mmCIF file of C-alpha atoms and ligand atoms in Angstrom:
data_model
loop_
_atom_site.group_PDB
_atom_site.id
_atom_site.type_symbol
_atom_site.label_atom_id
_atom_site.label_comp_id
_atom_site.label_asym_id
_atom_site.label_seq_id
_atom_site.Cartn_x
_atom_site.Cartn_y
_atom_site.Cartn_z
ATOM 1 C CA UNK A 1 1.445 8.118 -14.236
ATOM 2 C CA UNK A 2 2.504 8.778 -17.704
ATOM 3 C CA UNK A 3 2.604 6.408 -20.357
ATOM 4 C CA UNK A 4 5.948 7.631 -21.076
ATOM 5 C CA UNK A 5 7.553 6.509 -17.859
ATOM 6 C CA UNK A 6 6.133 3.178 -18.821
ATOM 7 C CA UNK A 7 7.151 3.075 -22.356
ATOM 8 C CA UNK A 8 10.473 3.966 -21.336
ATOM 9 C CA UNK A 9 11.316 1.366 -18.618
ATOM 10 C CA UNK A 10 9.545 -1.292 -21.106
ATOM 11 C CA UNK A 11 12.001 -0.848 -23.907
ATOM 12 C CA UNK A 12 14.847 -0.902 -21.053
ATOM 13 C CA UNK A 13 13.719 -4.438 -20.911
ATOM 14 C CA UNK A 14 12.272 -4.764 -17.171
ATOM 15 C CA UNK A 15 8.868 -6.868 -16.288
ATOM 16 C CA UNK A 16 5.819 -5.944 -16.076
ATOM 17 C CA UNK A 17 5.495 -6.257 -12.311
ATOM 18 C CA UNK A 18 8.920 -4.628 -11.426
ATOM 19 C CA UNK A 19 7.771 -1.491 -13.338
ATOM 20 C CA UNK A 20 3.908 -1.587 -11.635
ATOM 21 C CA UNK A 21 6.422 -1.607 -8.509
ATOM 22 C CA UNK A 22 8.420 1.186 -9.837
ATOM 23 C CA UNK A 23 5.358 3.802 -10.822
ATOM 24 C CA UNK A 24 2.658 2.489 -8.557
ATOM 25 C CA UNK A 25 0.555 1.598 -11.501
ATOM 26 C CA UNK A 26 -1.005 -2.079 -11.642
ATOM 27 C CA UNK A 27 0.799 -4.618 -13.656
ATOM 28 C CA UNK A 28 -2.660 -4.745 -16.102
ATOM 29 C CA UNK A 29 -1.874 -1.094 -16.828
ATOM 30 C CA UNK A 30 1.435 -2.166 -18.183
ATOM 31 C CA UNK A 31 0.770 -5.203 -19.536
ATOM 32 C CA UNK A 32 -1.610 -3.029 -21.539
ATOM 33 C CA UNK A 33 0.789 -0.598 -22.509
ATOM 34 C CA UNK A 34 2.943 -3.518 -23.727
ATOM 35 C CA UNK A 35 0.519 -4.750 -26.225
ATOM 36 C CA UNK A 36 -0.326 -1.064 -27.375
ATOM 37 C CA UNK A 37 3.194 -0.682 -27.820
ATOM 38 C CA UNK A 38 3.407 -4.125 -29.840
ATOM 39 C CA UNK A 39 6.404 -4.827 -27.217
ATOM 40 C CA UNK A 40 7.332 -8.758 -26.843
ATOM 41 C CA UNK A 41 6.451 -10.230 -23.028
ATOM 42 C CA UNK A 42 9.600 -9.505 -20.995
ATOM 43 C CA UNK A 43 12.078 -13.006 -20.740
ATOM 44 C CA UNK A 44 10.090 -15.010 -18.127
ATOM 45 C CA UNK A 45 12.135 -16.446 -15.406
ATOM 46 C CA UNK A 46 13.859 -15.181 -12.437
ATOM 47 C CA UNK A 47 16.551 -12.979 -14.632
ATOM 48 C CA UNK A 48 19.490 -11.385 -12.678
ATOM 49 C CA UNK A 49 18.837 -8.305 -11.964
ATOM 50 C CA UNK A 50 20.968 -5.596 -14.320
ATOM 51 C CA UNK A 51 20.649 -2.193 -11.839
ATOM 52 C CA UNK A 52 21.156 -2.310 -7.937
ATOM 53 C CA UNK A 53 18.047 -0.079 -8.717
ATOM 54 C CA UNK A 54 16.267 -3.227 -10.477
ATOM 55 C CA UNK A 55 16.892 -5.253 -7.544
ATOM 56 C CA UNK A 56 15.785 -2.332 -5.061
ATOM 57 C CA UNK A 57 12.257 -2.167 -6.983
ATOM 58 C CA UNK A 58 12.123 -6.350 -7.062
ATOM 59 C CA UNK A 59 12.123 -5.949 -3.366
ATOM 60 C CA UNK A 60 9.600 -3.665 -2.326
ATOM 61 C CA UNK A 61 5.394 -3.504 -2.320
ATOM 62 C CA UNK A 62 3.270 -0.444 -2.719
ATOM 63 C CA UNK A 63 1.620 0.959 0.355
ATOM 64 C CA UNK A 64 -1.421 2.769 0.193
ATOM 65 C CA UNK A 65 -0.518 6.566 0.715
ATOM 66 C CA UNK A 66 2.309 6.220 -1.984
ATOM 67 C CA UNK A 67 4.676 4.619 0.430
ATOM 68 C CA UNK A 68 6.593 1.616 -0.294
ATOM 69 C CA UNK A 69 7.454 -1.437 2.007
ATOM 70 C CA UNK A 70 10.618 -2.806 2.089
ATOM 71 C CA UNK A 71 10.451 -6.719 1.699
ATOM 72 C CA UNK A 72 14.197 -7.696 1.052
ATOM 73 C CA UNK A 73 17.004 -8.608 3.555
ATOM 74 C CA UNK A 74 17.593 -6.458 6.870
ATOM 75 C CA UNK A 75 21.215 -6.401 8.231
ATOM 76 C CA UNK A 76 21.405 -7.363 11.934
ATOM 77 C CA UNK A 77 20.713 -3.793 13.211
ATOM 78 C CA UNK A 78 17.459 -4.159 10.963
ATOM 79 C CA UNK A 79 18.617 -1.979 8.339
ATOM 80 C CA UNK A 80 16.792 -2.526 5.101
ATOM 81 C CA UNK A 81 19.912 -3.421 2.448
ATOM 82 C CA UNK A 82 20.664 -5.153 -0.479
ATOM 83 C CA UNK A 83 24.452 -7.320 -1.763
ATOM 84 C CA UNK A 84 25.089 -5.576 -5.124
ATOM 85 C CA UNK A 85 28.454 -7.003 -6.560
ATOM 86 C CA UNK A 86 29.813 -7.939 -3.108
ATOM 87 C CA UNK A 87 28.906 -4.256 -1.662
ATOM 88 C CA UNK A 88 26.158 -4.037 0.731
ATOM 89 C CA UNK A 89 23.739 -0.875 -0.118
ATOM 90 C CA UNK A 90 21.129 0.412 2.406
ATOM 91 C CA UNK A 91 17.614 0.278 0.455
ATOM 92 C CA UNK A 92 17.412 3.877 1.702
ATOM 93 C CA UNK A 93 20.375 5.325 -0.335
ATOM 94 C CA UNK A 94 19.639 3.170 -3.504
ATOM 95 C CA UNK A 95 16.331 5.188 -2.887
ATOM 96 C CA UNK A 96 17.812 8.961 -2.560
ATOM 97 C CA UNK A 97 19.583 7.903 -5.859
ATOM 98 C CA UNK A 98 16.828 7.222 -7.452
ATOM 99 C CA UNK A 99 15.263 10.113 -7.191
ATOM 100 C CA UNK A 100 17.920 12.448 -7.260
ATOM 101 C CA UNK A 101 20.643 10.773 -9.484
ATOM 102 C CA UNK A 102 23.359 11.372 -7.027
ATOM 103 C CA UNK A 103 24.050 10.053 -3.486
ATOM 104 C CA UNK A 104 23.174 11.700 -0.295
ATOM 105 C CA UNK A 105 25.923 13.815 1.658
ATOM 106 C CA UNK A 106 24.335 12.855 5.243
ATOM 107 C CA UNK A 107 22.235 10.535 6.299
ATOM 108 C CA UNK A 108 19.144 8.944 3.846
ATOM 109 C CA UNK A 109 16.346 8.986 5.559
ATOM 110 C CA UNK A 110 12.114 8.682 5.432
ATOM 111 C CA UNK A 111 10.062 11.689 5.726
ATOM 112 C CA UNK A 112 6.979 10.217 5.851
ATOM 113 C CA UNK A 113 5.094 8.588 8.768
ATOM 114 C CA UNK A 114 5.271 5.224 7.208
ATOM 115 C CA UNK A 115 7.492 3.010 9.623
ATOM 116 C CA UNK A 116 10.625 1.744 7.340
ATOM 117 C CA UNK A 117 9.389 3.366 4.159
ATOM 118 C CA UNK A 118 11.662 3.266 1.085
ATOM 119 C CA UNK A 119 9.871 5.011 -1.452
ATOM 120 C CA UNK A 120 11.912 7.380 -3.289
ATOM 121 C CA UNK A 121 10.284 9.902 -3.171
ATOM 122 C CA UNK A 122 9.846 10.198 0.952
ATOM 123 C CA UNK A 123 13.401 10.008 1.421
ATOM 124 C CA UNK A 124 15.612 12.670 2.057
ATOM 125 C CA UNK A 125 18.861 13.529 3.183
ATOM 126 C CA UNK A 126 19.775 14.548 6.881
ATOM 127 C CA UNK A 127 21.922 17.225 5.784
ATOM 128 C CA UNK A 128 19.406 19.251 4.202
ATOM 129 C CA UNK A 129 16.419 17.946 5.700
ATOM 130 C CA UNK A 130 17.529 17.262 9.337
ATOM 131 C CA UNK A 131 16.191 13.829 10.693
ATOM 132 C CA UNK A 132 13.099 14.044 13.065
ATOM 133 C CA UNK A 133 14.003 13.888 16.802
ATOM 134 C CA UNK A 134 17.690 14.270 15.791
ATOM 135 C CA UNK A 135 18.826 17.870 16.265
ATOM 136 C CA UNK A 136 22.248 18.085 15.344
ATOM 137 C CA UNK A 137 24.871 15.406 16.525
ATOM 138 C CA UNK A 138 23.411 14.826 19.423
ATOM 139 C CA UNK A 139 22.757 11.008 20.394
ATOM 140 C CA UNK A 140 20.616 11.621 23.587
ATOM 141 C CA UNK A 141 17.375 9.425 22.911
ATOM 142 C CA UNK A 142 14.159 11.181 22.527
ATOM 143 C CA UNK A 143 11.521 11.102 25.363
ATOM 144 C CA UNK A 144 12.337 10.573 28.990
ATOM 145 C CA UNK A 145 12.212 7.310 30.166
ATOM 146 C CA UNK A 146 8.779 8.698 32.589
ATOM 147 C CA UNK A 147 7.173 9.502 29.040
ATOM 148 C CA UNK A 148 7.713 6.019 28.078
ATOM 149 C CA UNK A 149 6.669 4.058 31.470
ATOM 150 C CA UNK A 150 3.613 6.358 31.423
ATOM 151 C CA UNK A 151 2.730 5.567 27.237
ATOM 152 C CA UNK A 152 3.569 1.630 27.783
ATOM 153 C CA UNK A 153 1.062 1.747 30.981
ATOM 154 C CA UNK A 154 -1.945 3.244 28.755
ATOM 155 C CA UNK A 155 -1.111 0.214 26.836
ATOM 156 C CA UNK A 156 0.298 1.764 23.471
ATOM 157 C CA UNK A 157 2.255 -0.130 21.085
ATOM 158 C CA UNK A 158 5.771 -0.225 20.982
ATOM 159 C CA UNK A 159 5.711 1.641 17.612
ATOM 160 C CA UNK A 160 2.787 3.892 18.394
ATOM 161 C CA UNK A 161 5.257 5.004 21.139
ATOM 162 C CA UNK A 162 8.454 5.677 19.163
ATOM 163 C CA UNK A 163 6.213 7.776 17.079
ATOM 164 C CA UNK A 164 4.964 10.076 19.393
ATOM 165 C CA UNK A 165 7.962 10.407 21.156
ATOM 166 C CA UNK A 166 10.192 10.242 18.080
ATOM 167 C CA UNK A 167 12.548 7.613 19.322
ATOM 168 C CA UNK A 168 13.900 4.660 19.290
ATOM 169 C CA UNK A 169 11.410 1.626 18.715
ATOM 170 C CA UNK A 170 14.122 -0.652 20.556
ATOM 171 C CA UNK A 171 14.636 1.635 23.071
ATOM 172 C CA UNK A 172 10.912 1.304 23.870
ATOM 173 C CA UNK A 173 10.903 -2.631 24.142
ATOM 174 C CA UNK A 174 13.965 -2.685 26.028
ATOM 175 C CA UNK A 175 11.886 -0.157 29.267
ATOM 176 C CA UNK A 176 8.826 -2.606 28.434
ATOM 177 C CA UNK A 177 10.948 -5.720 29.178
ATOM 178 C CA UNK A 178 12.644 -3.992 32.067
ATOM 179 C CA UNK A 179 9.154 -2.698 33.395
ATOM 180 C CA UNK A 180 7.737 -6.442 33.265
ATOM 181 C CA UNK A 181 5.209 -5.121 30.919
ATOM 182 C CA UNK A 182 2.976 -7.441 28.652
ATOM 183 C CA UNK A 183 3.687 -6.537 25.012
ATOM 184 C CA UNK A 184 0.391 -4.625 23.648
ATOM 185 C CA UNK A 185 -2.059 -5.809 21.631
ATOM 186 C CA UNK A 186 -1.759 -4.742 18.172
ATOM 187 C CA UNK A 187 -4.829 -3.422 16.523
ATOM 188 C CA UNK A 188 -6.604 -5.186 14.124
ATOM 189 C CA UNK A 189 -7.699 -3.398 11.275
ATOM 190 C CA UNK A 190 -11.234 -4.344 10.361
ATOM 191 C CA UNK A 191 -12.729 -4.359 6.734
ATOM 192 C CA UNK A 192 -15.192 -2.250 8.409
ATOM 193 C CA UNK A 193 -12.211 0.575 9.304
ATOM 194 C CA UNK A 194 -11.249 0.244 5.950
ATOM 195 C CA UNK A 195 -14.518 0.612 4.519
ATOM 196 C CA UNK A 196 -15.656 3.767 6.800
ATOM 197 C CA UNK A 197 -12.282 5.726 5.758
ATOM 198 C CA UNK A 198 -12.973 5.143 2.351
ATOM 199 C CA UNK A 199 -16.644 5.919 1.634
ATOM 200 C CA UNK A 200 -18.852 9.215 2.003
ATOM 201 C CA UNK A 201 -22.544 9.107 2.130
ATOM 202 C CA UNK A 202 -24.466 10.424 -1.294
ATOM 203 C CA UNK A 203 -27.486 12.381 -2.034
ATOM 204 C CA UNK A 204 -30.912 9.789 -1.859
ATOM 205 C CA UNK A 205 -29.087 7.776 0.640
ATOM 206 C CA UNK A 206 -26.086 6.722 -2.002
ATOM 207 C CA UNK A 207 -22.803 5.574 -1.214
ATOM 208 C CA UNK A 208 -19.590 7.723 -3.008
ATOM 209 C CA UNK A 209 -15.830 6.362 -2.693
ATOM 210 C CA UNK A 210 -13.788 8.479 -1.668
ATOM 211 C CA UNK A 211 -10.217 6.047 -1.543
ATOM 212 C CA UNK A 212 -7.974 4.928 -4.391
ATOM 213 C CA UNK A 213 -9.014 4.409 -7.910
ATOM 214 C CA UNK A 214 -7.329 1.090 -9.874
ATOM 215 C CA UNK A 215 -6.241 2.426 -13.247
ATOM 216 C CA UNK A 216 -8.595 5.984 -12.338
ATOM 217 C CA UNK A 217 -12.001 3.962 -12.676
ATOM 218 C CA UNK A 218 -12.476 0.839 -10.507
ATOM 219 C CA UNK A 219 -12.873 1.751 -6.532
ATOM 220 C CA UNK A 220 -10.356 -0.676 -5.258
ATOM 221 C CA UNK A 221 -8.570 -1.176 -1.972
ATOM 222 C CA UNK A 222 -6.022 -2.553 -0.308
ATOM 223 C CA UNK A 223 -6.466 -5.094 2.543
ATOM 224 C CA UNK A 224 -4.663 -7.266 4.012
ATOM 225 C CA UNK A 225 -1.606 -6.892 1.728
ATOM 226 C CA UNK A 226 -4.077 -7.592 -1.138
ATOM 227 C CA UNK A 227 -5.390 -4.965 -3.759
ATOM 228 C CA UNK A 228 -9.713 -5.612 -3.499
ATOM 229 C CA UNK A 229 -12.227 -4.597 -6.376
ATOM 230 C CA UNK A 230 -13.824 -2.439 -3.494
ATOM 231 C CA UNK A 231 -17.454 -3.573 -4.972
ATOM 232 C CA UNK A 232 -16.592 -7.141 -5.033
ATOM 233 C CA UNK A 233 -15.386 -6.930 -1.352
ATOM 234 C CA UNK A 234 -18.535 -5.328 -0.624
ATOM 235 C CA UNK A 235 -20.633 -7.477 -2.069
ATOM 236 C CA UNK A 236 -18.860 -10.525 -0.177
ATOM 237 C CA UNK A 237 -19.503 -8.470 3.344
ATOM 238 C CA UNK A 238 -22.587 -7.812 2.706
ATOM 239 C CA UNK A 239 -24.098 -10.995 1.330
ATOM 240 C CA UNK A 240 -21.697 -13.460 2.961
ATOM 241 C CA UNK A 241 -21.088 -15.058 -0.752
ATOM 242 C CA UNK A 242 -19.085 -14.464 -3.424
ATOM 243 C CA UNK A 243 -20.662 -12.587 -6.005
ATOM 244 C CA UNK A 244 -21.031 -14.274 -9.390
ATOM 245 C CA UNK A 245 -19.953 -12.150 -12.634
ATOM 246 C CA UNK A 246 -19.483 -8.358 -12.432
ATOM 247 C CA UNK A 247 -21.231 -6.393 -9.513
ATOM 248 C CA UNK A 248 -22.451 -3.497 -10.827
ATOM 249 C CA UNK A 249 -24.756 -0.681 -8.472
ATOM 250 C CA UNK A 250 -28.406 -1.893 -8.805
ATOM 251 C CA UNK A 251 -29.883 1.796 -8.321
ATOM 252 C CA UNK A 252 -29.252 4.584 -10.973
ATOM 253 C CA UNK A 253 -26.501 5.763 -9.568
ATOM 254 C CA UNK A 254 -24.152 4.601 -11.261
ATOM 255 C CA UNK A 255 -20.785 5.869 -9.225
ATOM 256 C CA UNK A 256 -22.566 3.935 -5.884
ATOM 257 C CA UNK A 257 -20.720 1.455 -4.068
ATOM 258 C CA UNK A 258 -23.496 0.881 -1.088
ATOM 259 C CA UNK A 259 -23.229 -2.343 -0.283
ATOM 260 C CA UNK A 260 -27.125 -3.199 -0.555
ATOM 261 C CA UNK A 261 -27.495 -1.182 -3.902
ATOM 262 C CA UNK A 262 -24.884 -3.545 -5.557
ATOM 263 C CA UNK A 263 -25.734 -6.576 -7.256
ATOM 264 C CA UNK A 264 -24.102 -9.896 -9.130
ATOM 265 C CA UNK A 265 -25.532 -11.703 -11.864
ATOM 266 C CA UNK A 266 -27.410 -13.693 -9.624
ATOM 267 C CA UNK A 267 -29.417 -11.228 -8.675
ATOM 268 C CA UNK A 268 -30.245 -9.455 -11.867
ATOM 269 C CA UNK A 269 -31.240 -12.504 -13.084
ATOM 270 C CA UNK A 270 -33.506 -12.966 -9.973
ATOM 271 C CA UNK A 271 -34.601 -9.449 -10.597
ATOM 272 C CA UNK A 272 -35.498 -9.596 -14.405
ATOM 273 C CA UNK A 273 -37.400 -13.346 -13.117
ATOM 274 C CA UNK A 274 -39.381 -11.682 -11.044
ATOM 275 C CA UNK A 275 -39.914 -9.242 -13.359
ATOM 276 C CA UNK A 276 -40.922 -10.601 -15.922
ATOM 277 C CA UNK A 277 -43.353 -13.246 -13.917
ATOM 278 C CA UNK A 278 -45.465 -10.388 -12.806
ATOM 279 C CA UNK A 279 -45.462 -8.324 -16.279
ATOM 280 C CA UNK A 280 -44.394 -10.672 -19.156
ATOM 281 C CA UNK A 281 -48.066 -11.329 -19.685
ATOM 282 C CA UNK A 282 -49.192 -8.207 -19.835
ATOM 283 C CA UNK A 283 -46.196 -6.979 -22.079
ATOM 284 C CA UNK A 284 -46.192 -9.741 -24.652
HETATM 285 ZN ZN1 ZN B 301 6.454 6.847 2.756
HETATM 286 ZN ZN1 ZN B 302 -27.031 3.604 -4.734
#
């Protein structure tokens, strides 16, 4: 992200989080920028917000995969929306405008695969890019209701089923109520997923991350909601304790993030003990 875009919404006079929010940088990244700058702290406080825009960013959280999560009011049909001076505005159309400075003609709507994602730029507008599952006007639902009786038996999810039939989520619990069928279990995501997706094996029996980079450097990942060091997390797996100062890779390889190659303070310390109890003689 450029320091431009940052520079530029930090002299409109937004906070540091809502513009992390706003270029899926971290807040530290900003902050930073701020001080380079020699720009005061933004007013502290829960200041109105100036832009419908302002208030769209306040209300959504980064999602691994550039998507964004919506985490404002729904209206009763579960539409995400915000109240902007007494208008209601759907989070996806603040979104399309956003991006593209002028308002949808048809429908806005996400492109991606992320269920309700706002992020600007994975919405688009039905009457160029038609809506998935909705060829032209017509309303019939998508997937029979046989497809659906048949997916809810193998025990899929409600939302792994409107998915791969491309229709209607509430559609889907409505046949699983009618059907007398047990809502699914939803699938945990372990650290252990999250770790395999994000790792490759090295050369010498290394480990290499392959996921998301905090600020281009620092493996980090998301879990939980939470943004991880991903060495720290490791660590804490690994040695069932949190690690004590900075956990650094304890063989030469310096880009390594195996889990028993890393070590805390602790442990060097340990280390350079042990060391030096078997050679400090000699060497002195
Ligand atoms: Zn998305
Ligand atoms: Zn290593």
């Amino acid at each position: 992200m450029s320091r431009a875009a940052i520079a530029e919404l930090l002299r409109a006079g937004y906070g540091d989080r809502t513009i992390a929010r706003q270029l899926n940088v971290t807040a530290a990244t900003v902050t930073q920028t701020r001080r380079e700058l020699g720009l005061p702290p933004a007013r502290a406080g829960n200041k109105p917000a100036a832009t419908v825009e302002e208030l769209f960013w306040r209300r959504t959280r980064p999602i691994d995969g550039g998507h964004l999560e919506w985490t404002g009011h729904r209206s009763s049909k579960g539409v995400a929306a915000v109240k902007w001076q007494k208008t209601d505005h759907t989070a996806r159309r603040i979104a399309y405008r956003i991006r593209h400075n002028t308002d949808p003609t048809g429908y806005a709507h996400a492109v991606c695969d992320y269920d309700g994602c706002v992020a600007p730029a994975h919405i688009a507008d039905s009457a160029t890019v038609p809506r998935k599952g909705r060829p032209g006007a017509s309303r019939k639902p998508n997937g029979s209701r046989d497809q659906i009786v048949a997916l809810l038996r193998q025990g899929h999810t409600d939302q792994a089923i409107r998915k791969a039939l491309h229709t209607d989520a509430k559609r889907v619990a409505r046949i699983r109520k009618e059907e007398g069928l047990p809502p699914a279990p939803q699938r945990i995501i372990t650290f252990a997923d999250k770790w395999a997706a994000n790792t490759a094996p090295a050369d010498d029996g290394h480990l290499r991350w392959t996921g998301r980079l905090r600020d281009g450097v620092t493996p980090s990942l998301v879990y939980r909601g939470r943004e991880y060091s991903a060495r720290r997390a490791a660590f804490e797996e690994h040695y069932r304790r949190e690690p004590v100062g900075l956990v650094l890779p304890g063989c030469d390889w310096e880009p390594c993030v195996r889990p028993d190659h890393l070590e805390d303070r602790t442990i060097r310390q340990a280390l350079t003990a042990q060391y030096d109890a078997i050679f400090g003689d000699q060497a002195a």
